[in-house]
Short mmCIF file of C-alpha atoms in Angstrom, two decimals:
data_model
loop_
_atom_site.label_atom_id
_atom_site.label_comp_id
_atom_site.label_asym_id
_atom_site.label_seq_id
_atom_site.Cartn_x
_atom_site.Cartn_y
_atom_site.Cartn_z
CA UNK N 1 18.47 -27.28 12.07
CA UNK N 2 16.32 -24.76 14.02
CA UNK N 3 13.10 -26.83 15.58
CA UNK N 4 10.16 -25.78 18.27
CA UNK N 5 11.23 -27.79 21.19
CA UNK N 6 12.57 -27.57 23.86
CA UNK N 7 16.51 -26.57 24.85
CA UNK N 8 16.98 -30.06 26.37
CA UNK N 9 15.52 -32.20 24.08
CA UNK N 10 17.48 -29.57 20.33
CA UNK N 11 20.83 -31.24 22.54
CA UNK N 12 19.78 -34.60 22.79
CA UNK N 13 18.67 -34.81 19.40
CA UNK N 14 21.94 -33.12 17.93
CA UNK N 15 23.80 -36.13 20.31
CA UNK N 16 21.29 -38.18 18.00
CA UNK N 17 22.72 -37.14 14.75
CA UNK N 18 26.11 -37.42 15.12
CA UNK N 19 25.76 -40.36 17.05
CA UNK N 20 23.83 -41.62 14.01
CA UNK N 21 26.37 -39.93 11.01
CA UNK N 22 28.86 -42.31 12.68
CA UNK N 23 26.57 -45.66 12.32
CA UNK N 24 26.52 -44.79 8.44
CA UNK N 25 29.51 -43.02 7.68
CA UNK N 26 29.94 -43.19 4.03
CA UNK N 27 25.95 -44.77 4.05
CA UNK N 28 24.36 -41.07 4.42
CA UNK N 29 25.60 -37.67 4.93
CA UNK N 30 25.28 -36.01 8.19
CA UNK N 31 23.08 -33.56 6.62
CA UNK N 32 20.29 -36.54 5.98
CA UNK N 33 20.93 -38.14 8.85
CA UNK N 34 20.26 -34.66 10.90
CA UNK N 35 17.30 -33.95 8.78
CA UNK N 36 15.54 -37.66 9.45
CA UNK N 37 16.42 -36.83 13.36
CA UNK N 38 14.50 -33.75 14.02
CA UNK N 39 11.52 -34.44 11.21
CA UNK N 40 11.07 -37.77 13.36
CA UNK N 41 10.74 -35.60 16.57
CA UNK N 42 8.18 -33.56 14.84
CA UNK N 43 6.45 -36.21 13.32
CA UNK N 44 6.17 -37.74 16.98
CA UNK N 45 5.26 -34.50 18.69
CA UNK N 46 2.48 -33.60 16.87
CA UNK N 47 0.22 -36.94 18.26
CA UNK N 48 2.13 -37.75 21.05
CA UNK N 49 0.48 -37.18 24.36
CA UNK N 50 3.21 -38.02 26.62
CA UNK N 51 6.61 -35.42 25.77
CA UNK N 52 8.47 -36.18 28.43
CA UNK N 53 10.66 -38.69 26.27
CA UNK N 54 9.86 -37.58 23.29
CA UNK N 55 13.69 -37.13 21.80
CA UNK N 56 14.63 -40.82 23.26
CA UNK N 57 11.65 -41.97 20.97
CA UNK N 58 12.94 -40.16 18.25
CA UNK N 59 16.01 -41.28 18.56
CA UNK N 60 14.56 -44.74 17.98
CA UNK N 61 12.23 -43.82 15.38
CA UNK N 62 14.82 -42.07 13.34
CA UNK N 63 17.13 -44.94 13.32
CA UNK N 64 14.96 -47.22 12.15
CA UNK N 65 13.54 -45.17 9.25
CA UNK N 66 17.34 -44.59 8.22
CA UNK N 67 18.24 -48.52 8.31
CA UNK N 68 14.65 -49.13 6.19
CA UNK N 69 16.08 -46.38 3.79
CA UNK N 70 19.53 -48.01 3.60
CA UNK N 71 17.94 -51.39 2.76
CA UNK N 72 15.54 -50.19 0.80
CA UNK N 73 18.49 -48.66 -1.45
CA UNK N 74 20.41 -51.80 -1.18
CA UNK N 75 23.43 -49.83 0.61
CA UNK N 76 22.85 -52.75 3.52
CA UNK N 77 22.17 -56.31 3.25
CA UNK N 78 19.35 -58.09 5.52
CA UNK N 79 18.91 -61.86 5.60
CA UNK N 80 15.94 -61.95 7.05
CA UNK N 81 12.26 -60.66 5.83
CA UNK N 82 11.44 -57.35 6.74
CA UNK N 83 7.85 -57.14 7.74
CA UNK N 84 5.46 -53.84 8.10
CA UNK N 85 2.37 -54.02 10.25
CA UNK N 86 -0.14 -51.05 9.34
CA UNK N 87 -3.24 -50.11 10.83
CA UNK N 88 -5.25 -46.58 11.32
CA UNK N 89 -3.54 -45.79 14.47
CA UNK N 90 -0.75 -47.98 15.44
CA UNK N 91 -1.62 -48.40 19.19
CA UNK N 92 -3.89 -51.85 18.52
CA UNK N 93 -3.94 -54.24 16.43
CA UNK N 94 -0.31 -53.43 14.33
CA UNK N 95 1.22 -53.38 18.38
CA UNK N 96 0.02 -56.33 18.47
CA UNK N 97 1.05 -58.15 15.19
CA UNK N 98 4.51 -56.74 16.09
CA UNK N 99 4.48 -58.02 19.35
CA UNK N 100 3.95 -61.32 18.43
CA UNK N 101 5.41 -61.73 15.52
CA UNK N 102 8.56 -60.71 17.21
CA UNK N 103 7.97 -63.07 20.10
CA UNK N 104 7.48 -65.73 18.43
CA UNK N 105 10.19 -65.27 15.02
CA UNK N 106 13.12 -63.89 17.55
CA UNK N 107 16.02 -62.77 14.93
CA UNK N 108 14.68 -64.38 12.36
CA UNK N 109 12.95 -61.85 10.97
CA UNK N 110 12.77 -57.97 11.47
CA UNK N 111 9.42 -56.46 12.56
CA UNK N 112 8.19 -52.55 11.78
CA UNK N 113 4.75 -50.98 12.42
CA UNK N 114 3.11 -47.56 11.53
CA UNK N 115 -0.42 -46.29 11.54
CA UNK N 116 -1.80 -43.90 8.96
CA UNK N 117 -3.32 -41.33 11.70
CA UNK N 118 -0.47 -42.15 14.99
CA UNK N 119 -2.83 -42.03 17.68
CA UNK N 120 -0.83 -40.57 21.12
CA UNK N 121 0.15 -43.44 23.11
CA UNK N 122 -0.05 -47.75 22.85
CA UNK N 123 -3.32 -48.89 23.58
CA UNK N 124 -2.95 -49.89 27.71
CA UNK N 125 -5.40 -52.64 28.16
CA UNK N 126 -2.96 -54.12 24.79
CA UNK N 127 -0.06 -53.54 26.69
CA UNK N 128 -1.56 -55.12 29.61
CA UNK N 129 -2.74 -58.18 28.29
CA UNK N 130 0.43 -58.70 26.05
CA UNK N 131 2.72 -58.02 29.80
CA UNK N 132 0.72 -60.48 31.57
CA UNK N 133 1.41 -63.17 28.88
CA UNK N 134 4.83 -62.80 28.32
CA UNK N 135 5.01 -60.76 25.44
CA UNK N 136 7.14 -57.41 25.73
CA UNK N 137 6.15 -53.85 24.66
CA UNK N 138 8.85 -52.35 26.53
CA UNK N 139 9.80 -49.54 24.56
CA UNK N 140 6.54 -49.83 22.48
CA UNK N 141 5.08 -46.22 20.57
CA UNK N 142 2.82 -45.26 17.70
CA UNK N 143 4.83 -43.95 14.49
CA UNK N 144 2.87 -42.05 11.85
CA UNK N 145 3.18 -44.26 8.21
CA UNK N 146 6.60 -43.02 6.15
CA UNK N 147 7.87 -43.97 3.03
CA UNK N 148 11.11 -45.54 3.35
CA UNK N 149 9.40 -48.44 6.22
CA UNK N 150 7.20 -49.54 3.30
CA UNK N 151 9.97 -49.28 0.59
CA UNK N 152 12.20 -51.43 3.00
CA UNK N 153 9.43 -54.11 3.95
CA UNK N 154 8.97 -57.75 2.03
CA UNK N 155 5.56 -58.05 3.39
CA UNK N 156 2.73 -55.14 4.28
CA UNK N 157 0.44 -56.47 6.24
CA UNK N 158 -2.70 -53.61 6.80
CA UNK N 159 -5.18 -54.20 9.51
CA UNK N 160 -8.66 -51.61 8.32
CA UNK N 161 -6.05 -49.01 6.28
CA UNK N 162 -4.86 -50.61 3.24
CA UNK N 163 -6.16 -47.57 0.81
CA UNK N 164 -2.89 -45.02 2.98
CA UNK N 165 -0.64 -47.63 2.16
CA UNK N 166 1.43 -46.90 -0.91
CA UNK N 167 2.31 -50.21 -3.71
CA UNK N 168 4.90 -50.48 -4.89
CA UNK N 169 6.29 -53.57 -7.34
CA UNK N 170 7.89 -56.51 -5.38
CA UNK N 171 6.50 -56.62 -2.13
CA UNK N 172 3.41 -58.67 -0.59
CA UNK N 173 0.46 -57.52 0.25
CA UNK N 174 -2.12 -58.33 2.23
CA UNK N 175 -5.00 -57.07 4.49
CA UNK N 176 -6.26 -58.82 7.57
CA UNK N 177 -10.10 -57.68 8.79
CA UNK N 178 -9.41 -57.21 12.45
CA UNK N 179 -11.50 -55.05 14.47
CA UNK N 180 -10.26 -52.57 16.57
CA UNK N 181 -9.37 -53.52 20.32
CA UNK N 182 -9.73 -49.02 21.02
CA UNK N 183 -12.25 -48.82 23.63
CA UNK N 184 -13.31 -52.93 23.73
CA UNK N 185 -13.50 -54.37 27.34
CA UNK N 186 -10.26 -56.50 28.60
CA UNK N 187 -12.60 -60.10 27.29
CA UNK N 188 -12.65 -58.85 23.72
CA UNK N 189 -9.29 -57.47 23.55
CA UNK N 190 -7.83 -60.69 24.92
CA UNK N 191 -10.13 -62.20 22.20
CA UNK N 192 -8.86 -59.97 19.38
CA UNK N 193 -5.44 -60.83 20.53
CA UNK N 194 -6.17 -64.50 20.12
CA UNK N 195 -7.33 -64.10 16.41
CA UNK N 196 -4.11 -61.75 15.42
CA UNK N 197 -1.87 -64.20 17.72
CA UNK N 198 -3.56 -67.37 15.45
CA UNK N 199 -2.85 -65.32 12.35
CA UNK N 200 0.64 -64.36 13.04
CA UNK N 201 1.71 -68.04 13.61
CA UNK N 202 0.30 -69.49 10.90
CA UNK N 203 1.66 -67.29 8.67
CA UNK N 204 5.13 -67.11 9.60
CA UNK N 205 5.02 -70.72 9.22
CA UNK N 206 3.81 -69.62 5.71
CA UNK N 207 6.73 -67.71 5.25
CA UNK N 208 9.30 -69.94 7.11
CA UNK N 209 8.05 -72.96 3.87
CA UNK N 210 8.97 -69.98 1.49
CA UNK N 211 12.26 -70.67 -0.32
CA UNK N 212 14.65 -68.52 0.66
CA UNK N 213 15.56 -65.54 -1.96
CA UNK N 214 18.76 -65.63 -4.16
#
């Protein structure tokens, strides 16, 4: 597949496609996997402000999308809830919620986040504040909202962009009215994180009380 990318990135992407083809052998064709890898790179390249690690980010993005696709089509199974947080830029609110839920729930959940109009990078104040609180933000990057991750989700929680998220039957949709931390002071950003923290913990406690799906 031909794309507008540095030669080194193309080589990395092709190796990624080959690796993922082995991972998903018998589940997806090599052509489908290659398309996902290169499309993921192109989607991230449209908004990324730092291009140096774009091929590596595309590997993570494509891998997550392929897992979501396999889950949504019933080709693989998961015993834990699939949760998707969506905001406009995937640089603040949805990243905060995803990081906090991962922190509290650990392996008891699979968490994804996305943006209807993703930013070039995660808000630096958000990263700094969460990291100072011991919340792992390593590897976080804004991702565009794709149909595969929505279809894979059991729970879709939107934050100011509900109209941009497709609605499918059998999923649990929530919308949280939250202030966007973009451009806010460190004090306001901390308050926003506190509110999201409270909502995440309360919501997760409710989910844990629900009977397991059979």
